[in-house]
mmCIF file of C-alpha atoms in Angstrom:
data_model
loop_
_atom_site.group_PDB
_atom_site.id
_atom_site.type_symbol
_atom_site.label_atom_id
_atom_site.label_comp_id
_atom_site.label_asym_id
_atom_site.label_seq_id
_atom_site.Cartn_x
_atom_site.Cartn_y
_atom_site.Cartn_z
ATOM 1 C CA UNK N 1 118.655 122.383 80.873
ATOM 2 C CA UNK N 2 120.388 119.198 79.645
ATOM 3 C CA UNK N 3 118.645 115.514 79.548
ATOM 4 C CA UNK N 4 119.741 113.691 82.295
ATOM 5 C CA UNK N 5 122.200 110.745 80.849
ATOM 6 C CA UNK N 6 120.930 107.269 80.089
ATOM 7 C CA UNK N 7 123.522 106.003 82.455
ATOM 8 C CA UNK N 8 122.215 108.075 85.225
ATOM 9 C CA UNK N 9 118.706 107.433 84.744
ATOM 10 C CA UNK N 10 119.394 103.623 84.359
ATOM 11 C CA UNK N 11 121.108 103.828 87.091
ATOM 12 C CA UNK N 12 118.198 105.434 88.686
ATOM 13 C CA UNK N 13 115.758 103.298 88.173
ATOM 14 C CA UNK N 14 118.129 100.379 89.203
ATOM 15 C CA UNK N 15 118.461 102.013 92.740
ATOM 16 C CA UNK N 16 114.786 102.528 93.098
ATOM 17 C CA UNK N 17 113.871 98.981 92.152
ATOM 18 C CA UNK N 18 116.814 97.878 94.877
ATOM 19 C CA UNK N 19 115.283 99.935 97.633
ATOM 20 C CA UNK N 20 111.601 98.199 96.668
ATOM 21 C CA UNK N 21 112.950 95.334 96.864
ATOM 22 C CA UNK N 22 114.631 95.632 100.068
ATOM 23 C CA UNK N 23 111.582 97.178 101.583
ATOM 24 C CA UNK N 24 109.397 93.960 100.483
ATOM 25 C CA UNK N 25 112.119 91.645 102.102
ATOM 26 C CA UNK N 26 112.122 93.294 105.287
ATOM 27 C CA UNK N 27 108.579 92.805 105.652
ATOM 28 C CA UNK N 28 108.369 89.405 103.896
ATOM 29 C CA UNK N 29 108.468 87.592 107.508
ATOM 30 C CA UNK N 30 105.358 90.061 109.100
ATOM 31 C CA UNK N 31 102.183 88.325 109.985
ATOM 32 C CA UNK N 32 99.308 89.466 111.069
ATOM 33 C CA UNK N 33 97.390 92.372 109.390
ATOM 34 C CA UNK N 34 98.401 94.088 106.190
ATOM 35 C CA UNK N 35 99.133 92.881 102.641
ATOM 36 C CA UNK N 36 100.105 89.384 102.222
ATOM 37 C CA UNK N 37 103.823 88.538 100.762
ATOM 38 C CA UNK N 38 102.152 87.639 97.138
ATOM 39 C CA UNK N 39 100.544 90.955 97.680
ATOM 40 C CA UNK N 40 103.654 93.022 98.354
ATOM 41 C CA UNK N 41 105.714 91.306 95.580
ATOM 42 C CA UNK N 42 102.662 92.355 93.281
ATOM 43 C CA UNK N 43 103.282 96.070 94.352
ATOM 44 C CA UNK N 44 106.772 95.683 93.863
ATOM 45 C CA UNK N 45 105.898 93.997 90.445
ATOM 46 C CA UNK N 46 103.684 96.738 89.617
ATOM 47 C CA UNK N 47 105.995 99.754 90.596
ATOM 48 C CA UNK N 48 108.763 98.753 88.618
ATOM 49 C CA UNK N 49 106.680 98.278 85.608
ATOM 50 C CA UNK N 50 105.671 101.623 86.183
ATOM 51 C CA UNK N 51 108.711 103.063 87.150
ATOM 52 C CA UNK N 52 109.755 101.690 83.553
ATOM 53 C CA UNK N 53 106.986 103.262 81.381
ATOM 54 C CA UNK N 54 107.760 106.516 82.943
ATOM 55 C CA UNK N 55 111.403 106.071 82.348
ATOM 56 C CA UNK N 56 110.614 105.468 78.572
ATOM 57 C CA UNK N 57 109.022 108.367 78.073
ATOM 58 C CA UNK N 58 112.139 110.494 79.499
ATOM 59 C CA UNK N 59 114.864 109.216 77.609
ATOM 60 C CA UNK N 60 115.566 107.882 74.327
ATOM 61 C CA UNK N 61 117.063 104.106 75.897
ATOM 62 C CA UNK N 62 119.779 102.167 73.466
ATOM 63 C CA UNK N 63 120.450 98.789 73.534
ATOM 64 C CA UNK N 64 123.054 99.158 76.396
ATOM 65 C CA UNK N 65 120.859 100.861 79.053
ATOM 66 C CA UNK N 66 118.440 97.680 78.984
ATOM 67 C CA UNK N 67 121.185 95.896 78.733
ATOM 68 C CA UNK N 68 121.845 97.479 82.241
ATOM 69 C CA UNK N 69 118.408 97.558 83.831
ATOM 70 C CA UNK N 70 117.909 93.669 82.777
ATOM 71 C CA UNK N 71 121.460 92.701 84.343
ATOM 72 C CA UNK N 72 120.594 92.086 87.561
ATOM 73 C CA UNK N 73 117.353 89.075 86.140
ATOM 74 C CA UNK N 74 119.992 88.074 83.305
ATOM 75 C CA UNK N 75 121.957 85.452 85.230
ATOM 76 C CA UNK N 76 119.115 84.799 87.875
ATOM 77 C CA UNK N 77 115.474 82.900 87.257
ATOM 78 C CA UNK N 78 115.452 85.240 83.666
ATOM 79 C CA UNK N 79 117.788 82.999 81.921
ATOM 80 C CA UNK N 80 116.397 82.572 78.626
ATOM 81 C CA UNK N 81 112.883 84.102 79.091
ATOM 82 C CA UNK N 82 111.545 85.903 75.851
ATOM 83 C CA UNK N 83 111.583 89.310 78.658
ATOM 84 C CA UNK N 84 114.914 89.269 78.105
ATOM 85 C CA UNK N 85 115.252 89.125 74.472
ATOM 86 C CA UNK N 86 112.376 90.908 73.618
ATOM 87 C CA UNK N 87 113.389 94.486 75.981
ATOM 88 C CA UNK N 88 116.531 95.385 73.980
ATOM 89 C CA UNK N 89 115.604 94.152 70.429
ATOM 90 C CA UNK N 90 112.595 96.574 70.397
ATOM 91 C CA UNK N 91 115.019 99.292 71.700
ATOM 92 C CA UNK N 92 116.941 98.482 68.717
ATOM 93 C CA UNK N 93 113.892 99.618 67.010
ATOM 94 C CA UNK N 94 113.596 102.865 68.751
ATOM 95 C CA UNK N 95 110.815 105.000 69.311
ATOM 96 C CA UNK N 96 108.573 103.556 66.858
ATOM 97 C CA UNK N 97 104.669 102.754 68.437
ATOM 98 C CA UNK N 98 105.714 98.568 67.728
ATOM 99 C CA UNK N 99 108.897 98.788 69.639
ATOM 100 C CA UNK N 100 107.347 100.559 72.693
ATOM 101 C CA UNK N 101 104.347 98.265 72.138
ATOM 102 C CA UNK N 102 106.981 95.787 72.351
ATOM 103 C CA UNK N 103 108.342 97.083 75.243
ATOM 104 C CA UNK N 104 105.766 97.353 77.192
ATOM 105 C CA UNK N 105 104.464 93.920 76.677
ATOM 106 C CA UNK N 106 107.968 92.826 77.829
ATOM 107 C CA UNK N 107 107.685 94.959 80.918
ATOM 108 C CA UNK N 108 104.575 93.191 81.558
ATOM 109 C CA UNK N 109 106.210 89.732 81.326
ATOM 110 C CA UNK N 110 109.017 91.004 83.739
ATOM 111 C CA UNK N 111 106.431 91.791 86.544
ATOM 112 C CA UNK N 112 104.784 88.771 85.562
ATOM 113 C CA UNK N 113 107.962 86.573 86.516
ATOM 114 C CA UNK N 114 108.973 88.760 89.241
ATOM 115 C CA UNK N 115 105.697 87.869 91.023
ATOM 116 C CA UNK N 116 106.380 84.488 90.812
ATOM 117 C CA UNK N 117 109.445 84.695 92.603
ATOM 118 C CA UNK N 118 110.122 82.741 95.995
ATOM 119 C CA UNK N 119 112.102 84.269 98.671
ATOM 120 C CA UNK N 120 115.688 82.901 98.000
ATOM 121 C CA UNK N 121 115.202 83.871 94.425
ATOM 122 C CA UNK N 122 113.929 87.607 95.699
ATOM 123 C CA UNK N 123 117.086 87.459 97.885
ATOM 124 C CA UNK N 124 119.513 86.313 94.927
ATOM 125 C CA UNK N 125 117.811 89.583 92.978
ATOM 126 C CA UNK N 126 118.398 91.820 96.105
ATOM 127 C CA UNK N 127 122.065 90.640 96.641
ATOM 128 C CA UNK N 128 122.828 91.357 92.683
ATOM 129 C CA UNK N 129 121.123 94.549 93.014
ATOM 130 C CA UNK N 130 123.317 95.527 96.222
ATOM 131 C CA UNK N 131 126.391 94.628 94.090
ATOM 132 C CA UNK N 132 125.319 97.002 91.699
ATOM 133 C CA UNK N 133 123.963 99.459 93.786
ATOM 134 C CA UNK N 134 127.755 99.864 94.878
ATOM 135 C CA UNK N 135 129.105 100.059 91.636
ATOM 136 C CA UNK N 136 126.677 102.490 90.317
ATOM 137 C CA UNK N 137 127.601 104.812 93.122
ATOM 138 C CA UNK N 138 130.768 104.750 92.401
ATOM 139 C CA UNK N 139 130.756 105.344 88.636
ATOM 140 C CA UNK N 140 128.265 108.032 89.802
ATOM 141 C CA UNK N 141 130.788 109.339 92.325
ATOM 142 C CA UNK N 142 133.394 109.334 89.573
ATOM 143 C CA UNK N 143 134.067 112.766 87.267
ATOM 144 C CA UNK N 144 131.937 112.208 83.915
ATOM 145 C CA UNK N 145 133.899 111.590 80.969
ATOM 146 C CA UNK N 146 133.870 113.682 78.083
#
């Protein structure tokens, strides 16, 4: 059976973290029992970190597929932070036990910041993940290149 494609599993894990995120913002105005928003942004936080770890063990990732998970925190609250820099260089490295070291340390900086989010920057992520949510389904929808 063939690996799945980068692409597709970028583009997998892109979805995923969308649909988390839209979950968490539909119940971001709740009261009353249940986790509290901090709470649910942790979760959020926590799965995508996850989500990521489980991804790097799948696929071997190149510069470009980060570049491609990271896209939608690049031009948001992200600008600049050391998460960004620090996820592709160490794929540039890759598989060595420092560059997933690396990686995974970045991860953790990413769920770090994305707890710390308030709701119209959680909404700015959502509405750049919808946009790409779109065009992922359509370059999925598309017939693969050779």
């Amino acid at each position: 059976m063939m690996q799945e494609p980068n692409q597709k599993v970028v583009s997998r894990a892109t979805l995923t973290f969308h649909d988390d995120l839209t979950a968490l913002l539909g119940s971001a105005s709740c009261t009353g029992a249940g986790p509290t928003y901090s709470q649910r942004v942790n979760l959020v936080a926590k799965r995508y970190q996850d989500m990521c770890s489980a991804l790097l063990a799948e696929v071997k990732w190149e510069p470009a597929d980060w570049d491609l998970l990271l896209e939608h925190t690049a031009g948001l609250q992200f600008r600049g932070a050391e998460t960004a820099m620090m996820l592709p260089a160490a794929v540039r490295r890759a598989g060595s036990k420092p560059a997933n070291a690396a990686v995974q340390s970045g991860l953790t900086g990413l769920a770090y910041r994305l707890e710390r989010l308030n709701d119209a920057q959680l909404l700015a992520v959502a509405d750049a993940l919808e946009r790409r949510r779109a065009e992922v389904s359509g370059a999925l929808a598309a017939p693969q290149q050779a």
